[in-house]
Amino acid sequence: EVQLVESGGGLVQPGGSLRLSCVASGFTFNNYAMSWVRQAPGKGLEWVSVIRRSGGGTYYADSVRGRFTISRDDSKNTVYLQMNSLRAEDTALYYCTKTKYGGNWDDYFDYWGQGTLVTVSS
Amino acid sequence: EIVLTQSPVTLSLSPGERATLSCRASQSVSSYLAWYQQKPGQAPRLLIYDASNRATGIPARLSGSGSGTDFTLTISSLEPEDFGVYYCQQRGNWPLTFGGGTKVEIK
């Protein structure tokens, strides 16, 4: 059974930093690109970032490029999202997702974690 | 950036009725479109990918169609578990984008 378990969310002041983690199980982690998708309270879904398998490349939405960094540790089946210079508009539930086809940045999301809430407020 | 426009915003139907949800792309995404369902307090679930392929475990009463810029998700006969918010998502062009959602509610 595929499981994705996020952690690391919380309340942070504007300009602050957080690092999200997602531990994966139930599939061959290093065969798949992994992605983060967020959802602001009461709003729709927004793709944030993706990291290709074997660390082959990273991609970001314009809204977070230069502030967020995605990384992975295949030995720990874990993907991370380092979030710096946080803004109020980054407040959202952050979902870790497994890509369906696995190979590239352009993909669908066939498994989702339950999300970790990030609140940016003073 | 490709904008996905979903309609209607809300669909009020009774169990057993047919539901037709639309997703229109601002430019062609070929067949690179997916549909997700999200229930309150839950993560989204992949229903349909590449416009018409059902994901694992998705019942046959759900079907997807379309290509280019116009796509449809059809639920032939609504079951209680089908109520929720439905999102479309494209992977045809950078960046990946989602539609704004259609809420299917019980009439």
PDB file of C-alpha atoms in Angstrom:
ATOM      1  CA  GLU A   1       0.000   0.000   0.000  1.00  0.00           C
ATOM      2  CA  VAL A   2       1.374   3.360  -1.018  1.00  0.00           C
ATOM      3  CA  GLN A   3       1.684   5.809   1.865  1.00  0.00           C
ATOM      4  CA  LEU A   4       2.914   9.381   1.917  1.00  0.00           C
ATOM      5  CA  VAL A   5       3.303  11.031   5.315  1.00  0.00           C
ATOM      6  CA  GLU A   6       4.078  14.732   5.493  1.00  0.00           C
ATOM      7  CA  SER A   7       5.441  16.647   8.455  1.00  0.00           C
ATOM      8  CA  GLY A   8       7.044  19.964   9.275  1.00  0.00           C
ATOM      9  CA  GLY A   9       4.174  22.390   8.885  1.00  0.00           C
ATOM     10  CA  GLY A  10       3.316  25.021  11.452  1.00  0.00           C
ATOM     11  CA  LEU A  11       2.935  28.709  12.201  1.00  0.00           C
ATOM     12  CA  VAL A  12       5.724  30.962  10.968  1.00  0.00           C
ATOM     13  CA  GLN A  13       6.133  34.720  10.705  1.00  0.00           C
ATOM     14  CA  PRO A  14       6.400  36.440   7.328  1.00  0.00           C
ATOM     15  CA  GLY A  15       9.960  36.185   6.081  1.00  0.00           C
ATOM     16  CA  GLY A  16      10.568  33.009   8.048  1.00  0.00           C
ATOM     17  CA  SER A  17      11.486  29.494   6.933  1.00  0.00           C
ATOM     18  CA  LEU A  18      10.137  25.977   7.249  1.00  0.00           C
ATOM     19  CA  ARG A  19      11.219  22.603   5.931  1.00  0.00           C
ATOM     20  CA  LEU A  20       8.565  20.086   5.011  1.00  0.00           C
ATOM     21  CA  SER A  21       9.300  16.375   4.835  1.00  0.00           C
ATOM     22  CA  CYS A  22       7.428  13.518   3.201  1.00  0.00           C
ATOM     23  CA  VAL A  23       8.245   9.886   3.927  1.00  0.00           C
ATOM     24  CA  ALA A  24       7.082   7.462   1.258  1.00  0.00           C
ATOM     25  CA  SER A  25       6.450   3.733   1.409  1.00  0.00           C
ATOM     26  CA  GLY A  26       4.789   1.009  -0.591  1.00  0.00           C
ATOM     27  CA  PHE A  27       6.509   1.654  -3.923  1.00  0.00           C
ATOM     28  CA  THR A  28      10.011   1.894  -5.386  1.00  0.00           C
ATOM     29  CA  PHE A  29      10.680   5.488  -4.413  1.00  0.00           C
ATOM     30  CA  ASN A  30      13.719   6.094  -6.605  1.00  0.00           C
ATOM     31  CA  ASN A  31      11.741   5.205  -9.744  1.00  0.00           C
ATOM     32  CA  TYR A  32       9.364   8.151  -9.426  1.00  0.00           C
ATOM     33  CA  ALA A  33       9.412  11.897  -9.615  1.00  0.00           C
ATOM     34  CA  MET A  34       7.782  13.440  -6.558  1.00  0.00           C
ATOM     35  CA  SER A  35       5.858  16.654  -6.317  1.00  0.00           C
ATOM     36  CA  TRP A  36       4.327  19.130  -3.882  1.00  0.00           C
ATOM     37  CA  VAL A  37       0.861  20.569  -4.432  1.00  0.00           C
ATOM     38  CA  ARG A  38      -0.749  23.119  -2.122  1.00  0.00           C
ATOM     39  CA  GLN A  39      -4.249  24.254  -1.310  1.00  0.00           C
ATOM     40  CA  ALA A  40      -4.987  27.551   0.389  1.00  0.00           C
ATOM     41  CA  PRO A  41      -7.866  27.436   2.888  1.00  0.00           C
ATOM     42  CA  GLY A  42     -11.155  27.112   1.018  1.00  0.00           C
ATOM     43  CA  LYS A  43      -9.416  27.395  -2.353  1.00  0.00           C
ATOM     44  CA  GLY A  44      -8.367  25.160  -5.225  1.00  0.00           C
ATOM     45  CA  LEU A  45      -5.209  23.225  -5.963  1.00  0.00           C
ATOM     46  CA  GLU A  46      -1.879  24.753  -7.005  1.00  0.00           C
ATOM     47  CA  TRP A  47       1.127  22.783  -8.180  1.00  0.00           C
ATOM     48  CA  VAL A  48       4.287  23.962  -6.383  1.00  0.00           C
ATOM     49  CA  SER A  49       7.318  21.904  -7.350  1.00  0.00           C
ATOM     50  CA  VAL A  50       8.554  18.590  -8.727  1.00  0.00           C
ATOM     51  CA  ILE A  51      11.826  16.675  -8.465  1.00  0.00           C
ATOM     52  CA  ARG A  52      12.653  14.078 -11.046  1.00  0.00           C
ATOM     53  CA  ARG A  53      13.856  10.627 -10.116  1.00  0.00           C
ATOM     54  CA  SER A  54      17.503  10.202  -9.261  1.00  0.00           C
ATOM     55  CA  GLY A  55      17.626  13.959  -8.608  1.00  0.00           C
ATOM     56  CA  GLY A  56      17.540  14.522 -12.334  1.00  0.00           C
ATOM     57  CA  GLY A  57      16.027  17.958 -12.232  1.00  0.00           C
ATOM     58  CA  THR A  58      13.824  20.258 -10.238  1.00  0.00           C
ATOM     59  CA  TYR A  59      11.029  22.537 -11.362  1.00  0.00           C
ATOM     60  CA  TYR A  60       9.055  25.253  -9.589  1.00  0.00           C
ATOM     61  CA  ALA A  61       5.934  27.327 -10.008  1.00  0.00           C
ATOM     62  CA  ASP A  62       6.714  30.980 -10.682  1.00  0.00           C
ATOM     63  CA  SER A  63       5.087  31.879  -7.364  1.00  0.00           C
ATOM     64  CA  VAL A  64       7.759  30.041  -5.349  1.00  0.00           C
ATOM     65  CA  ARG A  65      10.827  29.966  -7.595  1.00  0.00           C
ATOM     66  CA  GLY A  66      13.851  31.406  -5.833  1.00  0.00           C
ATOM     67  CA  ARG A  67      12.282  30.933  -2.389  1.00  0.00           C
ATOM     68  CA  PHE A  68      11.500  27.199  -2.234  1.00  0.00           C
ATOM     69  CA  THR A  69      13.865  24.286  -2.814  1.00  0.00           C
ATOM     70  CA  ILE A  70      12.792  20.692  -3.376  1.00  0.00           C
ATOM     71  CA  SER A  71      15.170  17.832  -2.683  1.00  0.00           C
ATOM     72  CA  ARG A  72      15.089  14.100  -2.064  1.00  0.00           C
ATOM     73  CA  ASP A  73      17.006  11.438  -0.175  1.00  0.00           C
ATOM     74  CA  ASP A  74      16.396   8.122  -1.869  1.00  0.00           C
ATOM     75  CA  SER A  75      18.146   6.254   0.958  1.00  0.00           C
ATOM     76  CA  LYS A  76      15.415   7.504   3.298  1.00  0.00           C
ATOM     77  CA  ASN A  77      12.509   7.436   0.817  1.00  0.00           C
ATOM     78  CA  THR A  78      11.969  11.069   1.673  1.00  0.00           C
ATOM     79  CA  VAL A  79      11.283  14.245  -0.266  1.00  0.00           C
ATOM     80  CA  TYR A  80      11.723  17.695   1.233  1.00  0.00           C
ATOM     81  CA  LEU A  81      10.512  21.202   0.574  1.00  0.00           C
ATOM     82  CA  GLN A  82      12.653  23.965   2.031  1.00  0.00           C
ATOM     83  CA  MET A  83      10.575  27.130   2.159  1.00  0.00           C
ATOM     84  CA  ASN A  84      12.302  30.470   2.734  1.00  0.00           C
ATOM     85  CA  SER A  85      11.106  34.072   2.695  1.00  0.00           C
ATOM     86  CA  LEU A  86       7.593  32.912   3.435  1.00  0.00           C
ATOM     87  CA  ARG A  87       4.672  35.191   2.666  1.00  0.00           C
ATOM     88  CA  ALA A  88       1.083  35.287   3.852  1.00  0.00           C
ATOM     89  CA  GLU A  89      -0.012  33.961   0.466  1.00  0.00           C
ATOM     90  CA  ASP A  90       2.000  30.789   1.068  1.00  0.00           C
ATOM     91  CA  THR A  91      -0.493  29.811   3.774  1.00  0.00           C
ATOM     92  CA  ALA A  92      -1.899  26.479   2.640  1.00  0.00           C
ATOM     93  CA  LEU A  93      -2.158  22.775   3.180  1.00  0.00           C
ATOM     94  CA  TYR A  94       0.859  21.262   1.447  1.00  0.00           C
ATOM     95  CA  TYR A  95       0.378  17.846  -0.112  1.00  0.00           C
ATOM     96  CA  CYS A  96       3.169  15.474  -1.047  1.00  0.00           C
ATOM     97  CA  THR A  97       2.289  13.550  -4.189  1.00  0.00           C
ATOM     98  CA  LYS A  98       3.645  10.623  -6.147  1.00  0.00           C
ATOM     99  CA  THR A  99       3.706  11.067  -9.900  1.00  0.00           C
ATOM    100  CA  LYS A 100       1.907   8.495 -11.996  1.00  0.00           C
ATOM    101  CA  TYR A 101       4.389   7.881 -14.785  1.00  0.00           C
ATOM    102  CA  GLY A 102       7.422   8.784 -12.744  1.00  0.00           C
ATOM    103  CA  GLY A 103       9.937   9.915 -15.300  1.00  0.00           C
ATOM    104  CA  ASN A 104       9.524  13.600 -15.940  1.00  0.00           C
ATOM    105  CA  TRP A 105       8.160  16.863 -14.600  1.00  0.00           C
ATOM    106  CA  ASP A 106       4.929  16.675 -16.598  1.00  0.00           C
ATOM    107  CA  ASP A 107       2.753  14.136 -14.923  1.00  0.00           C
ATOM    108  CA  TYR A 108      -0.350  13.387 -12.944  1.00  0.00           C
ATOM    109  CA  PHE A 109      -0.550  12.643  -9.215  1.00  0.00           C
ATOM    110  CA  ASP A 110      -1.817   9.182  -8.375  1.00  0.00           C
ATOM    111  CA  TYR A 111      -1.175   9.175  -4.630  1.00  0.00           C
ATOM    112  CA  TRP A 112      -1.421  12.014  -2.145  1.00  0.00           C
ATOM    113  CA  GLY A 113      -0.513  12.402   1.487  1.00  0.00           C
ATOM    114  CA  GLN A 114      -2.934  13.932   3.968  1.00  0.00           C
ATOM    115  CA  GLY A 115      -1.090  17.231   3.900  1.00  0.00           C
ATOM    116  CA  THR A 116       0.720  19.442   6.379  1.00  0.00           C
ATOM    117  CA  LEU A 117      -0.592  22.905   7.171  1.00  0.00           C
ATOM    118  CA  VAL A 118       1.647  25.931   6.802  1.00  0.00           C
ATOM    119  CA  THR A 119       0.380  29.190   8.258  1.00  0.00           C
ATOM    120  CA  VAL A 120       2.311  32.392   7.621  1.00  0.00           C
ATOM    121  CA  SER A 121       1.173  35.125   9.968  1.00  0.00           C
ATOM    122  CA  SER A 122       2.533  37.637  12.437  1.00  0.00           C
TER     123      SER A 122
ATOM    124  CA  GLU B   1       0.278  29.402 -18.609  1.00  0.00           C
ATOM    125  CA  ILE B   2      -2.718  27.303 -19.596  1.00  0.00           C
ATOM    126  CA  VAL B   3      -5.902  28.290 -17.811  1.00  0.00           C
ATOM    127  CA  LEU B   4      -8.426  25.536 -17.151  1.00  0.00           C
ATOM    128  CA  THR B   5     -11.998  26.753 -16.747  1.00  0.00           C
ATOM    129  CA  GLN B   6     -14.429  24.352 -15.132  1.00  0.00           C
ATOM    130  CA  SER B   7     -18.185  24.588 -15.395  1.00  0.00           C
ATOM    131  CA  PRO B   8     -20.558  24.697 -13.780  1.00  0.00           C
ATOM    132  CA  VAL B   9     -19.133  25.909 -10.490  1.00  0.00           C
ATOM    133  CA  THR B  10     -21.809  23.976  -8.601  1.00  0.00           C
ATOM    134  CA  LEU B  11     -23.947  21.077  -9.750  1.00  0.00           C
ATOM    135  CA  SER B  12     -26.927  20.111  -7.598  1.00  0.00           C
ATOM    136  CA  LEU B  13     -28.190  16.638  -8.400  1.00  0.00           C
ATOM    137  CA  SER B  14     -29.962  13.706  -6.812  1.00  0.00           C
ATOM    138  CA  PRO B  15     -28.545  10.195  -6.456  1.00  0.00           C
ATOM    139  CA  GLY B  16     -29.171   8.233  -9.634  1.00  0.00           C
ATOM    140  CA  GLU B  17     -28.975  11.287 -11.888  1.00  0.00           C
ATOM    141  CA  ARG B  18     -26.373  11.817 -14.593  1.00  0.00           C
ATOM    142  CA  ALA B  19     -23.641  14.374 -13.982  1.00  0.00           C
ATOM    143  CA  THR B  20     -21.740  16.143 -16.742  1.00  0.00           C
ATOM    144  CA  LEU B  21     -18.749  18.274 -15.767  1.00  0.00           C
ATOM    145  CA  SER B  22     -16.793  20.418 -18.214  1.00  0.00           C
ATOM    146  CA  CYS B  23     -13.173  21.543 -18.326  1.00  0.00           C
ATOM    147  CA  ARG B  24     -12.028  23.942 -21.024  1.00  0.00           C
ATOM    148  CA  ALA B  25      -8.360  24.757 -21.655  1.00  0.00           C
ATOM    149  CA  SER B  26      -7.145  28.141 -22.898  1.00  0.00           C
ATOM    150  CA  GLN B  27      -5.035  26.320 -25.505  1.00  0.00           C
ATOM    151  CA  SER B  28      -4.659  22.734 -26.620  1.00  0.00           C
ATOM    152  CA  VAL B  29      -3.343  20.204 -24.119  1.00  0.00           C
ATOM    153  CA  SER B  30      -3.814  17.289 -26.504  1.00  0.00           C
ATOM    154  CA  SER B  31      -5.164  14.434 -24.348  1.00  0.00           C
ATOM    155  CA  TYR B  32      -3.002  15.286 -21.355  1.00  0.00           C
ATOM    156  CA  LEU B  33      -5.777  15.919 -18.880  1.00  0.00           C
ATOM    157  CA  ALA B  34      -6.746  14.342 -15.578  1.00  0.00           C
ATOM    158  CA  TRP B  35      -9.702  14.532 -13.227  1.00  0.00           C
ATOM    159  CA  TYR B  36      -9.586  14.358  -9.415  1.00  0.00           C
ATOM    160  CA  GLN B  37     -12.247  14.143  -6.732  1.00  0.00           C
ATOM    161  CA  GLN B  38     -11.829  15.757  -3.328  1.00  0.00           C
ATOM    162  CA  LYS B  39     -14.140  15.209  -0.380  1.00  0.00           C
ATOM    163  CA  PRO B  40     -14.163  17.505   2.677  1.00  0.00           C
ATOM    164  CA  GLY B  41     -11.140  16.951   4.888  1.00  0.00           C
ATOM    165  CA  GLN B  42      -9.554  14.521   2.436  1.00  0.00           C
ATOM    166  CA  ALA B  43      -6.787  14.660  -0.114  1.00  0.00           C
ATOM    167  CA  PRO B  44      -7.712  14.613  -3.806  1.00  0.00           C
ATOM    168  CA  ARG B  45      -7.989  11.258  -5.549  1.00  0.00           C
ATOM    169  CA  LEU B  46      -7.037  10.603  -9.154  1.00  0.00           C
ATOM    170  CA  LEU B  47     -10.056   9.456 -11.176  1.00  0.00           C
ATOM    171  CA  ILE B  48      -9.196   9.802 -14.857  1.00  0.00           C
ATOM    172  CA  TYR B  49      -5.894  10.378 -16.655  1.00  0.00           C
ATOM    173  CA  ASP B  50      -4.982  11.075 -20.256  1.00  0.00           C
ATOM    174  CA  ALA B  51      -8.550  12.300 -20.758  1.00  0.00           C
ATOM    175  CA  SER B  52     -10.288   8.932 -20.777  1.00  0.00           C
ATOM    176  CA  ASN B  53      -8.379   6.307 -18.766  1.00  0.00           C
ATOM    177  CA  ARG B  54      -9.816   5.331 -15.417  1.00  0.00           C
ATOM    178  CA  ALA B  55      -7.352   5.129 -12.558  1.00  0.00           C
ATOM    179  CA  THR B  56      -7.058   2.003 -10.452  1.00  0.00           C
ATOM    180  CA  GLY B  57     -10.262   1.175  -8.588  1.00  0.00           C
ATOM    181  CA  ILE B  58     -12.412   3.814 -10.252  1.00  0.00           C
ATOM    182  CA  PRO B  59     -15.860   2.463 -11.194  1.00  0.00           C
ATOM    183  CA  ALA B  60     -17.088   2.310 -14.756  1.00  0.00           C
ATOM    184  CA  ARG B  61     -19.908   4.786 -14.090  1.00  0.00           C
ATOM    185  CA  LEU B  62     -17.222   7.485 -14.312  1.00  0.00           C
ATOM    186  CA  SER B  63     -15.945   8.262 -17.774  1.00  0.00           C
ATOM    187  CA  GLY B  64     -13.829  10.956 -19.352  1.00  0.00           C
ATOM    188  CA  SER B  65     -13.778  12.263 -22.887  1.00  0.00           C
ATOM    189  CA  GLY B  66     -12.363  15.055 -25.001  1.00  0.00           C
ATOM    190  CA  SER B  67      -9.137  16.298 -26.501  1.00  0.00           C
ATOM    191  CA  GLY B  68      -7.543  19.567 -27.436  1.00  0.00           C
ATOM    192  CA  THR B  69      -9.337  22.219 -25.397  1.00  0.00           C
ATOM    193  CA  ASP B  70     -12.665  20.653 -24.388  1.00  0.00           C
ATOM    194  CA  PHE B  71     -13.040  17.838 -21.895  1.00  0.00           C
ATOM    195  CA  THR B  72     -15.931  16.198 -20.077  1.00  0.00           C
ATOM    196  CA  LEU B  73     -16.238  14.031 -16.995  1.00  0.00           C
ATOM    197  CA  THR B  74     -19.478  12.071 -16.936  1.00  0.00           C
ATOM    198  CA  ILE B  75     -20.933  10.169 -14.008  1.00  0.00           C
ATOM    199  CA  SER B  76     -23.687   8.030 -15.459  1.00  0.00           C
ATOM    200  CA  SER B  77     -25.669   7.515 -12.267  1.00  0.00           C
ATOM    201  CA  LEU B  78     -24.652   9.383  -9.135  1.00  0.00           C
ATOM    202  CA  GLU B  79     -23.919   7.392  -6.012  1.00  0.00           C
ATOM    203  CA  PRO B  80     -23.686   8.978  -2.539  1.00  0.00           C
ATOM    204  CA  GLU B  81     -19.884   8.639  -2.589  1.00  0.00           C
ATOM    205  CA  ASP B  82     -19.654  10.723  -5.788  1.00  0.00           C
ATOM    206  CA  PHE B  83     -20.461  14.005  -4.086  1.00  0.00           C
ATOM    207  CA  GLY B  84     -17.541  16.363  -3.597  1.00  0.00           C
ATOM    208  CA  VAL B  85     -15.375  18.762  -5.554  1.00  0.00           C
ATOM    209  CA  TYR B  86     -13.907  17.729  -8.897  1.00  0.00           C
ATOM    210  CA  TYR B  87     -10.756  19.274 -10.370  1.00  0.00           C
ATOM    211  CA  CYS B  88      -9.197  18.901 -13.783  1.00  0.00           C
ATOM    212  CA  GLN B  89      -5.419  19.143 -14.295  1.00  0.00           C
ATOM    213  CA  GLN B  90      -3.299  19.397 -17.444  1.00  0.00           C
ATOM    214  CA  ARG B  91       0.217  18.178 -18.094  1.00  0.00           C
ATOM    215  CA  GLY B  92       0.384  19.238 -21.718  1.00  0.00           C
ATOM    216  CA  ASN B  93       2.186  22.522 -21.162  1.00  0.00           C
ATOM    217  CA  TRP B  94       4.433  24.171 -18.591  1.00  0.00           C
ATOM    218  CA  PRO B  95       3.507  24.798 -15.821  1.00  0.00           C
ATOM    219  CA  LEU B  96       1.141  22.136 -14.574  1.00  0.00           C
ATOM    220  CA  THR B  97      -2.204  23.743 -13.805  1.00  0.00           C
ATOM    221  CA  PHE B  98      -5.511  22.844 -12.208  1.00  0.00           C
ATOM    222  CA  GLY B  99      -9.003  24.072 -12.883  1.00  0.00           C
ATOM    223  CA  GLY B 100     -10.953  25.945 -10.245  1.00  0.00           C
ATOM    224  CA  GLY B 101     -13.210  22.999  -9.445  1.00  0.00           C
ATOM    225  CA  THR B 102     -16.841  21.927  -9.742  1.00  0.00           C
ATOM    226  CA  LYS B 103     -18.725  21.101  -6.592  1.00  0.00           C
ATOM    227  CA  VAL B 104     -21.208  18.274  -6.996  1.00  0.00           C
ATOM    228  CA  GLU B 105     -23.730  18.509  -4.190  1.00  0.00           C
ATOM    229  CA  ILE B 106     -26.807  16.633  -3.140  1.00  0.00           C
ATOM    230  CA  LYS B 107     -30.022  18.273  -4.315  1.00  0.00           C
TER     231      LYS B 107
END
